[in-house]
């Protein structure tokens, strides 16, 4: 990225990413707004009611005319070791001052030295005279990207001074952990922090972060896996459960990612040390850390090291017994009870969240050393968070088959309102299969009766299905599918007795690729409670209808001839082999029908080439449906990681344009590309009745905490039952629509109403959520591109 | 006083492993041999010796002292507990403290140590400081063992590029005779015995120059006087504490209780899980249910064989699962942590839901199936 001069060495002073990678997490230096003339003056909207908000941003203040002075430091004769270079330079603290940051060649000072070039003389301990030349190379204004990086480094220094423990990118307080013994989890409270140039000020964005740690070693986990699955499936189970997890070691403060398990080696195996000698792990840990490894039969974990500048790639061997697990596995995430127990501690409501944050600022304010460091650099913080106003745009009207209704804006949900109304378009279930095991015969009948009760009011015509009993084995299900599924079947419903993934995967794989028919899997347990069966049956009926190409409701879309695209990615963290991009594009004016495709890419390949093909077929399909090509295209691009914005802007967007050009020389639709980000540090709180509450759905923020170099805004579209609502960040990186920012914001919010698996407003525009669902299904279960016959249906819901 | 740095030129003579490492290893071996509980390193510089010593399981108190606060601060965070130390608190307790001050001054925080190390320290002392040094270390601190290492000037002729001293900050470098006479005199004066050794062997044929680093190991001849003597003369603290880290330890009731509760609930969960999956397998057939025996064989290879007595059987009654504490106590991990059954009961009292008579951990199973 342009303009980043802080060397990796300096970054090392306080922050080291796992594997020593250096990334520009904040996408500094990507200036997309300058190319969009219509938002030069203003990028703010106007509609809606004004709301008073506070946030988790704190102003950074510096004295007037503050600057950071950057010096180059040269040695004659040349000195190699960084420690030595530092030691020699710091002999002259009376000249350069006590406050400095030095990486071995670049020196930052808060004050200007008397001369542009300063020569200093030091003597090494073996009596060699060294001339040190300190040359001023840059006077950095507070807003320069280098300065911003520098602030972040200094801030991390402060957190370290407060005795917080660094794990990964954030800092945590280990002295007051919350333990959840039911699941052997421990939660540490910590903080994420970043300092950036926002609209008018440089601010610290700080948030409470929770680190989930596990009170067991990798070896413990292996033992319990062994007892669960037995010898035969043990290795597979270990690979599934452990690969991709981050571990902490017993002897140093580093985190490692488990990339592989080496079953051929054990602690008695030897490795080559940096000096070339061979040593066994047992001896090494005994000698180096006085640690006795008790289990000599355990395998060895392999972690790939990604070094700076990418050219040195090595791997590290770790001993399971000496590694502690951090974070959650997918299996744990899907454990409802565990997540519920965790949420009590991690989902802090607004007031509590701000209180915890206040504690951090209090530490900073109270700590003498921290204050001294800040003073020396001429910096200070506003300890009161920034307040400003946002807007709450009005709720949408929901249309469903000739009727129109409002929803309660507090709940952002219209489940009640929609009950008993016919769907916009219902697909009849003339011919369908219901497959179940003998044990679930009663459950299957209950489902059927309930469906017969709920479907008529929705306007769904349903015949009796072919009821098929199978053995509870994957092969049995597959055999039935092979024998009984014919092209005239509308949908296949399978009742599964357990949430075992292999059966589900096999059914989905077969019905999405070899034999493209919509399918619905239902867990028997879900249907076992009489008091909820009608609600469940309603949900299933709606979901099945969408899967067959039905339409549920719509909102008013004022733009004509518009195609909306959603893209999201799924990265297979377990085997690390595949990336999947889900691509969804609207097909009709009401944005109720979608074309869906995905791109399956192996490691190393760029997803974007596949996306180009998707866009081409989407346009072809749109023109088939509408007898013309769209004149406006909106792309909502989710799944862009921190630091990848530059690549997206410079590589992916031009590819979209190329693709449009290839359609025809006279075809030039208006294109808008919006990067959607769910994981952002910003939190907003509404000041209501003297307390802090979550802002209501429809809250739009496009001032103060947005970035001056971007055309960006935040929308809070969903509601949460507990904890703090997370705003979604929208960054319009390319826009020839000529639409006012207000209209882009409104359109975006409207699209958050259109996700058919949830009769309420969701966190992202529906096409992003559809794309996510599709990519997830393919990545988790199917592993290859589904049959294109299904592409005009939401079969993956 | 940067020892590692000093080796950069000593290595030219090629000591393998480097000389500073040999000195640290010497101290480590000494620790292994005498198992001291409290160790102080005088002139601890960048804390690398302290860092090595923190892994020695016999040590419960580690202290460092240096005249230069900056050099200590540079790497002192390496002495902090690691995340894992909090996750799995160790049996032993450990406190690490760094003090800023001079070995020429007495400070009560240095009392009561078993081992005091002065590695490459004395040659940095001014004459006046060196004079006070024996009284402070041997007279005042009076640990059972003192280790002092210093350069052997007779070896210097073998080191290229050494003009006067090995380091510009050295105030003197002694021959073997000089060091030994100083050491013997000091030992005599304060009732210690001393033995001489060293690290960094001279090249063959040059044996008479002696070790590159000469070391004196002083052992106190009189028994420990106890703390009483010290308390008679209350003193003012003159050192400034720059760092203090208390490691989480199971000796601390708070961590022990936490660990026990964690282990008890986790163990109970496993038993419950087994019990429930068995029940599910047998369905609701009452006949089979009555015959049900908790089988722990499948995971006993990990948790150790269990003696299942009649009163130790977990059972289900209505919506509640009862897992007797005696069963939980028979698990090796719980057993090891608590030691006695009474201790177990005491530690979990009020923290874990128990049956009315307090003999079993209780879970509600209704609760589990909610909203699944």
mmCIF file of C-alpha atoms in Angstrom, chain A residues 366-651:
data_model
loop_
_atom_site.group_PDB
_atom_site.id
_atom_site.type_symbol
_atom_site.label_atom_id
_atom_site.label_comp_id
_atom_site.label_asym_id
_atom_site.label_seq_id
_atom_site.Cartn_x
_atom_site.Cartn_y
_atom_site.Cartn_z
ATOM 1 C CA UNK A 366 -4.688 6.312 36.352
ATOM 2 C CA UNK A 367 -1.447 4.626 35.378
ATOM 3 C CA UNK A 368 1.502 6.948 35.900
ATOM 4 C CA UNK A 369 3.790 5.174 33.483
ATOM 5 C CA UNK A 370 1.182 5.210 30.753
ATOM 6 C CA UNK A 371 0.460 8.863 31.301
ATOM 7 C CA UNK A 372 4.154 9.648 31.250
ATOM 8 C CA UNK A 373 4.605 7.829 27.970
ATOM 9 C CA UNK A 374 1.675 9.669 26.422
ATOM 10 C CA UNK A 375 2.914 13.002 27.709
ATOM 11 C CA UNK A 376 6.367 12.387 26.361
ATOM 12 C CA UNK A 377 4.940 11.855 22.911
ATOM 13 C CA UNK A 378 2.742 14.909 23.303
ATOM 14 C CA UNK A 379 -0.457 12.894 22.970
ATOM 15 C CA UNK A 380 -3.590 12.563 25.028
ATOM 16 C CA UNK A 381 -7.080 11.133 24.794
ATOM 17 C CA UNK A 382 -10.515 12.493 25.371
ATOM 18 C CA UNK A 383 -11.797 10.117 27.986
ATOM 19 C CA UNK A 384 -15.381 10.796 27.117
ATOM 20 C CA UNK A 385 -16.667 9.002 24.054
ATOM 21 C CA UNK A 386 -17.768 10.957 21.035
ATOM 22 C CA UNK A 387 -21.457 11.808 20.700
ATOM 23 C CA UNK A 388 -23.224 12.861 17.543
ATOM 24 C CA UNK A 389 -26.495 12.374 15.765
ATOM 25 C CA UNK A 390 -27.632 9.676 13.400
ATOM 26 C CA UNK A 391 -30.902 9.179 11.556
ATOM 27 C CA UNK A 392 -33.526 6.505 11.883
ATOM 28 C CA UNK A 393 -35.060 5.977 8.470
ATOM 29 C CA UNK A 394 -38.695 5.006 8.331
ATOM 30 C CA UNK A 395 -39.750 1.376 8.320
ATOM 31 C CA UNK A 396 -40.658 -0.312 5.059
ATOM 32 C CA UNK A 397 -44.100 -1.425 4.082
ATOM 33 C CA UNK A 398 -44.313 -5.139 3.424
ATOM 34 C CA UNK A 399 -46.395 -6.282 0.454
ATOM 35 C CA UNK A 400 -47.852 -9.725 0.308
ATOM 36 C CA UNK A 401 -50.401 -10.716 -2.332
ATOM 37 C CA UNK A 402 -52.380 -7.514 -2.538
ATOM 38 C CA UNK A 403 -52.140 -6.678 1.142
ATOM 39 C CA UNK A 404 -49.708 -4.270 2.670
ATOM 40 C CA UNK A 405 -48.699 -4.009 6.309
ATOM 41 C CA UNK A 406 -46.284 -2.282 8.655
ATOM 42 C CA UNK A 407 -44.236 -4.047 11.251
ATOM 43 C CA UNK A 408 -43.396 -2.931 14.751
ATOM 44 C CA UNK A 409 -40.117 -1.043 14.248
ATOM 45 C CA UNK A 410 -38.972 -2.077 17.723
ATOM 46 C CA UNK A 411 -38.823 -5.744 16.875
ATOM 47 C CA UNK A 412 -38.056 -5.538 13.163
ATOM 48 C CA UNK A 413 -40.077 -8.699 12.668
ATOM 49 C CA UNK A 414 -43.354 -9.461 10.911
ATOM 50 C CA UNK A 415 -43.892 -13.119 11.739
ATOM 51 C CA UNK A 416 -47.247 -12.301 13.344
ATOM 52 C CA UNK A 417 -48.393 -9.910 10.637
ATOM 53 C CA UNK A 418 -47.687 -12.376 7.861
ATOM 54 C CA UNK A 419 -49.519 -15.266 9.497
ATOM 55 C CA UNK A 420 -52.529 -16.441 7.514
ATOM 56 C CA UNK A 421 -51.697 -14.384 4.429
ATOM 57 C CA UNK A 422 -51.279 -16.012 1.011
ATOM 58 C CA UNK A 423 -47.794 -15.877 -0.473
ATOM 59 C CA UNK A 424 -46.931 -13.721 -3.484
ATOM 60 C CA UNK A 425 -46.236 -16.856 -5.450
ATOM 61 C CA UNK A 426 -46.785 -20.323 -4.117
ATOM 62 C CA UNK A 427 -45.497 -23.439 -5.818
ATOM 63 C CA UNK A 428 -47.843 -26.396 -5.508
ATOM 64 C CA UNK A 429 -46.582 -29.604 -3.942
ATOM 65 C CA UNK A 430 -48.289 -31.980 -6.295
ATOM 66 C CA UNK A 431 -45.758 -34.725 -6.130
ATOM 67 C CA UNK A 432 -43.326 -35.013 -3.269
ATOM 68 C CA UNK A 433 -41.536 -37.513 -1.095
ATOM 69 C CA UNK A 434 -41.455 -37.803 2.675
ATOM 70 C CA UNK A 435 -38.633 -40.056 3.860
ATOM 71 C CA UNK A 436 -38.256 -41.181 7.471
ATOM 72 C CA UNK A 437 -36.965 -44.040 9.589
ATOM 73 C CA UNK A 438 -39.283 -46.457 11.350
ATOM 74 C CA UNK A 439 -38.669 -44.783 14.684
ATOM 75 C CA UNK A 440 -39.838 -41.496 13.262
ATOM 76 C CA UNK A 441 -43.046 -42.779 11.698
ATOM 77 C CA UNK A 442 -45.184 -40.850 14.178
ATOM 78 C CA UNK A 443 -43.139 -37.716 13.778
ATOM 79 C CA UNK A 444 -43.519 -37.898 10.002
ATOM 80 C CA UNK A 445 -47.278 -38.144 10.334
ATOM 81 C CA UNK A 446 -47.404 -35.244 12.760
ATOM 82 C CA UNK A 447 -45.451 -33.134 10.290
ATOM 83 C CA UNK A 448 -47.739 -34.105 7.453
ATOM 84 C CA UNK A 449 -50.907 -33.284 9.374
ATOM 85 C CA UNK A 450 -49.488 -29.971 10.513
ATOM 86 C CA UNK A 451 -48.478 -29.082 6.976
ATOM 87 C CA UNK A 452 -52.002 -29.823 5.786
ATOM 88 C CA UNK A 453 -53.258 -27.440 8.447
ATOM 89 C CA UNK A 454 -50.934 -24.527 7.716
ATOM 90 C CA UNK A 455 -50.527 -24.615 3.934
ATOM 91 C CA UNK A 456 -54.054 -23.710 2.743
ATOM 92 C CA UNK A 457 -53.992 -20.197 4.239
ATOM 93 C CA UNK A 458 -50.646 -19.598 2.529
ATOM 94 C CA UNK A 459 -52.199 -20.532 -0.744
ATOM 95 C CA UNK A 460 -50.003 -23.594 -1.148
ATOM 96 C CA UNK A 461 -51.685 -26.541 -2.795
ATOM 97 C CA UNK A 462 -50.400 -29.776 -1.378
ATOM 98 C CA UNK A 463 -51.097 -33.399 -2.282
ATOM 99 C CA UNK A 464 -50.327 -36.356 -0.060
ATOM 100 C CA UNK A 465 -46.665 -37.285 -0.455
ATOM 101 C CA UNK A 466 -45.222 -40.706 -1.118
ATOM 102 C CA UNK A 467 -44.287 -41.809 2.375
ATOM 103 C CA UNK A 468 -41.120 -43.900 2.391
ATOM 104 C CA UNK A 469 -39.658 -45.699 5.359
ATOM 105 C CA UNK A 470 -35.882 -46.274 5.351
ATOM 106 C CA UNK A 471 -33.235 -47.790 7.585
ATOM 107 C CA UNK A 472 -31.273 -45.244 9.517
ATOM 108 C CA UNK A 473 -28.199 -45.530 7.318
ATOM 109 C CA UNK A 474 -26.796 -43.132 4.766
ATOM 110 C CA UNK A 475 -26.786 -45.786 2.023
ATOM 111 C CA UNK A 476 -30.442 -46.559 2.687
ATOM 112 C CA UNK A 477 -31.399 -42.934 2.198
ATOM 113 C CA UNK A 478 -29.337 -42.719 -0.979
ATOM 114 C CA UNK A 479 -30.821 -45.898 -2.425
ATOM 115 C CA UNK A 480 -34.326 -44.588 -1.899
ATOM 116 C CA UNK A 481 -33.420 -41.309 -3.534
ATOM 117 C CA UNK A 482 -31.912 -43.104 -6.523
ATOM 118 C CA UNK A 483 -34.977 -45.307 -6.930
ATOM 119 C CA UNK A 484 -37.772 -42.909 -6.193
ATOM 120 C CA UNK A 485 -36.739 -39.400 -7.228
ATOM 121 C CA UNK A 486 -38.048 -38.612 -10.691
ATOM 122 C CA UNK A 487 -37.938 -35.274 -12.540
ATOM 123 C CA UNK A 488 -41.600 -34.540 -11.783
ATOM 124 C CA UNK A 489 -40.972 -34.552 -8.022
ATOM 125 C CA UNK A 490 -41.345 -31.048 -6.553
ATOM 126 C CA UNK A 491 -39.410 -31.598 -3.352
ATOM 127 C CA UNK A 492 -37.929 -34.322 -1.170
ATOM 128 C CA UNK A 493 -38.394 -34.091 2.603
ATOM 129 C CA UNK A 494 -36.146 -36.209 4.807
ATOM 130 C CA UNK A 495 -36.647 -36.596 8.537
ATOM 131 C CA UNK A 496 -33.306 -37.292 10.159
ATOM 132 C CA UNK A 497 -32.951 -38.820 13.591
ATOM 133 C CA UNK A 498 -29.651 -37.166 14.474
ATOM 134 C CA UNK A 499 -27.692 -34.127 13.464
ATOM 135 C CA UNK A 500 -24.904 -36.356 12.127
ATOM 136 C CA UNK A 501 -23.453 -34.447 9.278
ATOM 137 C CA UNK A 502 -22.531 -37.303 6.943
ATOM 138 C CA UNK A 503 -26.125 -38.285 6.224
ATOM 139 C CA UNK A 504 -27.157 -34.695 5.617
ATOM 140 C CA UNK A 505 -24.132 -34.111 3.382
ATOM 141 C CA UNK A 506 -24.811 -37.215 1.307
ATOM 142 C CA UNK A 507 -28.464 -36.301 0.715
ATOM 143 C CA UNK A 508 -27.627 -32.697 -0.185
ATOM 144 C CA UNK A 509 -24.784 -33.727 -2.434
ATOM 145 C CA UNK A 510 -26.922 -36.135 -4.376
ATOM 146 C CA UNK A 511 -29.912 -33.816 -4.738
ATOM 147 C CA UNK A 512 -27.847 -30.739 -5.593
ATOM 148 C CA UNK A 513 -25.535 -32.276 -8.147
ATOM 149 C CA UNK A 514 -26.489 -35.649 -9.662
ATOM 150 C CA UNK A 515 -30.229 -35.303 -9.375
ATOM 151 C CA UNK A 516 -31.179 -31.629 -9.073
ATOM 152 C CA UNK A 517 -34.369 -31.579 -6.981
ATOM 153 C CA UNK A 518 -35.048 -29.246 -4.041
ATOM 154 C CA UNK A 519 -34.800 -30.977 -0.678
ATOM 155 C CA UNK A 520 -35.670 -30.300 2.916
ATOM 156 C CA UNK A 521 -34.039 -32.049 5.841
ATOM 157 C CA UNK A 522 -35.736 -31.864 9.218
ATOM 158 C CA UNK A 523 -34.407 -33.134 12.518
ATOM 159 C CA UNK A 524 -36.897 -35.433 14.224
ATOM 160 C CA UNK A 525 -36.219 -33.703 17.518
ATOM 161 C CA UNK A 526 -37.457 -30.391 16.124
ATOM 162 C CA UNK A 527 -40.839 -31.954 15.490
ATOM 163 C CA UNK A 528 -41.177 -33.734 18.794
ATOM 164 C CA UNK A 529 -42.728 -30.943 20.817
ATOM 165 C CA UNK A 530 -46.509 -30.624 20.416
ATOM 166 C CA UNK A 531 -46.572 -27.026 21.638
ATOM 167 C CA UNK A 532 -44.265 -25.763 18.893
ATOM 168 C CA UNK A 533 -45.204 -28.035 16.014
ATOM 169 C CA UNK A 534 -47.448 -25.524 14.222
ATOM 170 C CA UNK A 535 -44.810 -22.792 14.296
ATOM 171 C CA UNK A 536 -42.222 -25.258 13.039
ATOM 172 C CA UNK A 537 -44.515 -26.555 10.297
ATOM 173 C CA UNK A 538 -45.246 -22.984 9.152
ATOM 174 C CA UNK A 539 -41.550 -22.237 8.924
ATOM 175 C CA UNK A 540 -40.868 -25.452 7.041
ATOM 176 C CA UNK A 541 -43.713 -24.804 4.602
ATOM 177 C CA UNK A 542 -42.363 -21.331 3.819
ATOM 178 C CA UNK A 543 -38.807 -22.581 3.489
ATOM 179 C CA UNK A 544 -39.830 -25.414 1.160
ATOM 180 C CA UNK A 545 -41.797 -23.033 -0.987
ATOM 181 C CA UNK A 546 -38.807 -20.743 -1.417
ATOM 182 C CA UNK A 547 -36.670 -23.750 -2.285
ATOM 183 C CA UNK A 548 -39.093 -24.631 -5.070
ATOM 184 C CA UNK A 549 -39.117 -21.108 -6.466
ATOM 185 C CA UNK A 550 -41.876 -19.456 -4.441
ATOM 186 C CA UNK A 551 -41.987 -15.807 -3.406
ATOM 187 C CA UNK A 552 -43.096 -14.708 0.045
ATOM 188 C CA UNK A 553 -43.276 -10.921 0.340
ATOM 189 C CA UNK A 554 -41.779 -7.784 -1.175
ATOM 190 C CA UNK A 555 -40.930 -4.193 -0.411
ATOM 191 C CA UNK A 556 -41.197 -1.245 -2.752
ATOM 192 C CA UNK A 557 -38.148 -0.931 -5.016
ATOM 193 C CA UNK A 558 -38.372 2.482 -6.715
ATOM 194 C CA UNK A 559 -35.570 1.867 -9.222
ATOM 195 C CA UNK A 560 -36.457 0.358 -12.583
ATOM 196 C CA UNK A 561 -34.465 -2.109 -14.645
ATOM 197 C CA UNK A 562 -32.124 -2.843 -11.774
ATOM 198 C CA UNK A 563 -30.175 -5.993 -11.043
ATOM 199 C CA UNK A 564 -28.971 -6.554 -7.479
ATOM 200 C CA UNK A 565 -25.995 -8.833 -6.927
ATOM 201 C CA UNK A 566 -24.749 -10.330 -3.670
ATOM 202 C CA UNK A 567 -21.399 -12.059 -3.239
ATOM 203 C CA UNK A 568 -19.946 -13.784 -0.194
ATOM 204 C CA UNK A 569 -17.093 -16.189 0.321
ATOM 205 C CA UNK A 570 -16.609 -19.304 2.360
ATOM 206 C CA UNK A 571 -13.094 -20.400 3.179
ATOM 207 C CA UNK A 572 -12.630 -23.982 4.165
ATOM 208 C CA UNK A 573 -10.540 -23.622 7.288
ATOM 209 C CA UNK A 574 -10.432 -27.311 8.036
ATOM 210 C CA UNK A 575 -8.730 -28.749 5.023
ATOM 211 C CA UNK A 576 -7.699 -25.303 3.812
ATOM 212 C CA UNK A 577 -8.071 -26.438 0.264
ATOM 213 C CA UNK A 578 -11.117 -24.746 -1.121
ATOM 214 C CA UNK A 579 -12.600 -21.321 -1.243
ATOM 215 C CA UNK A 580 -16.149 -20.894 -2.388
ATOM 216 C CA UNK A 581 -17.766 -17.710 -3.622
ATOM 217 C CA UNK A 582 -21.529 -17.616 -3.536
ATOM 218 C CA UNK A 583 -23.024 -15.373 -6.215
ATOM 219 C CA UNK A 584 -26.656 -14.313 -6.212
ATOM 220 C CA UNK A 585 -28.381 -11.902 -8.640
ATOM 221 C CA UNK A 586 -31.961 -10.694 -8.748
ATOM 222 C CA UNK A 587 -34.063 -11.748 -11.748
ATOM 223 C CA UNK A 588 -37.174 -9.563 -11.556
ATOM 224 C CA UNK A 589 -38.334 -6.036 -10.859
ATOM 225 C CA UNK A 590 -39.660 -6.837 -7.391
ATOM 226 C CA UNK A 591 -36.366 -8.470 -6.405
ATOM 227 C CA UNK A 592 -38.188 -11.579 -5.261
ATOM 228 C CA UNK A 593 -36.560 -14.131 -7.565
ATOM 229 C CA UNK A 594 -32.874 -14.864 -7.626
ATOM 230 C CA UNK A 595 -30.312 -16.454 -9.851
ATOM 231 C CA UNK A 596 -27.714 -18.322 -7.771
ATOM 232 C CA UNK A 597 -24.396 -19.793 -8.706
ATOM 233 C CA UNK A 598 -21.147 -20.422 -6.971
ATOM 234 C CA UNK A 599 -17.479 -20.649 -7.748
ATOM 235 C CA UNK A 600 -15.378 -23.421 -6.238
ATOM 236 C CA UNK A 601 -11.719 -22.559 -6.284
ATOM 237 C CA UNK A 602 -8.732 -24.465 -4.969
ATOM 238 C CA UNK A 603 -6.024 -22.765 -2.986
ATOM 239 C CA UNK A 604 -3.982 -20.195 -4.822
ATOM 240 C CA UNK A 605 -6.528 -19.463 -7.523
ATOM 241 C CA UNK A 606 -8.285 -16.134 -7.697
ATOM 242 C CA UNK A 607 -11.998 -16.200 -7.130
ATOM 243 C CA UNK A 608 -12.602 -13.234 -9.327
ATOM 244 C CA UNK A 609 -12.332 -15.041 -12.673
ATOM 245 C CA UNK A 610 -15.168 -17.305 -11.679
ATOM 246 C CA UNK A 611 -17.204 -14.349 -10.485
ATOM 247 C CA UNK A 612 -16.899 -12.815 -13.937
ATOM 248 C CA UNK A 613 -18.505 -15.897 -15.474
ATOM 249 C CA UNK A 614 -21.262 -15.751 -12.882
ATOM 250 C CA UNK A 615 -22.008 -12.138 -13.730
ATOM 251 C CA UNK A 616 -22.201 -12.979 -17.427
ATOM 252 C CA UNK A 617 -24.722 -15.788 -16.913
ATOM 253 C CA UNK A 618 -26.670 -13.639 -14.470
ATOM 254 C CA UNK A 619 -27.028 -10.915 -17.094
ATOM 255 C CA UNK A 620 -28.130 -13.474 -19.676
ATOM 256 C CA UNK A 621 -30.766 -14.799 -17.304
ATOM 257 C CA UNK A 622 -31.936 -11.301 -16.356
ATOM 258 C CA UNK A 623 -32.451 -10.442 -19.993
ATOM 259 C CA UNK A 624 -34.332 -13.701 -20.533
ATOM 260 C CA UNK A 625 -36.727 -12.797 -17.708
ATOM 261 C CA UNK A 626 -37.091 -9.109 -18.589
ATOM 262 C CA UNK A 627 -36.510 -9.110 -22.355
ATOM 263 C CA UNK A 628 -33.811 -6.477 -21.952
ATOM 264 C CA UNK A 629 -30.591 -5.898 -20.054
ATOM 265 C CA UNK A 630 -30.544 -4.112 -16.679
ATOM 266 C CA UNK A 631 -29.628 -0.447 -16.788
ATOM 267 C CA UNK A 632 -28.403 -0.402 -13.205
ATOM 268 C CA UNK A 633 -26.375 -2.984 -11.377
ATOM 269 C CA UNK A 634 -25.704 -2.966 -7.643
ATOM 270 C CA UNK A 635 -23.089 -5.356 -6.323
ATOM 271 C CA UNK A 636 -23.072 -6.000 -2.588
ATOM 272 C CA UNK A 637 -19.749 -7.640 -1.922
ATOM 273 C CA UNK A 638 -19.393 -9.380 1.448
ATOM 274 C CA UNK A 639 -16.466 -11.472 2.604
ATOM 275 C CA UNK A 640 -13.723 -8.928 2.033
ATOM 276 C CA UNK A 641 -11.184 -9.332 4.813
ATOM 277 C CA UNK A 642 -9.310 -6.615 6.625
ATOM 278 C CA UNK A 643 -6.564 -5.357 4.401
ATOM 279 C CA UNK A 644 -8.034 -6.770 1.165
ATOM 280 C CA UNK A 645 -9.806 -3.628 0.036
ATOM 281 C CA UNK A 646 -6.973 -2.552 -2.175
ATOM 282 C CA UNK A 647 -7.075 -5.817 -4.120
ATOM 283 C CA UNK A 648 -10.824 -5.575 -4.485
ATOM 284 C CA UNK A 649 -10.732 -2.037 -5.829
ATOM 285 C CA UNK A 650 -7.818 -2.538 -8.165
ATOM 286 C CA UNK A 651 -8.546 -6.012 -9.419
#
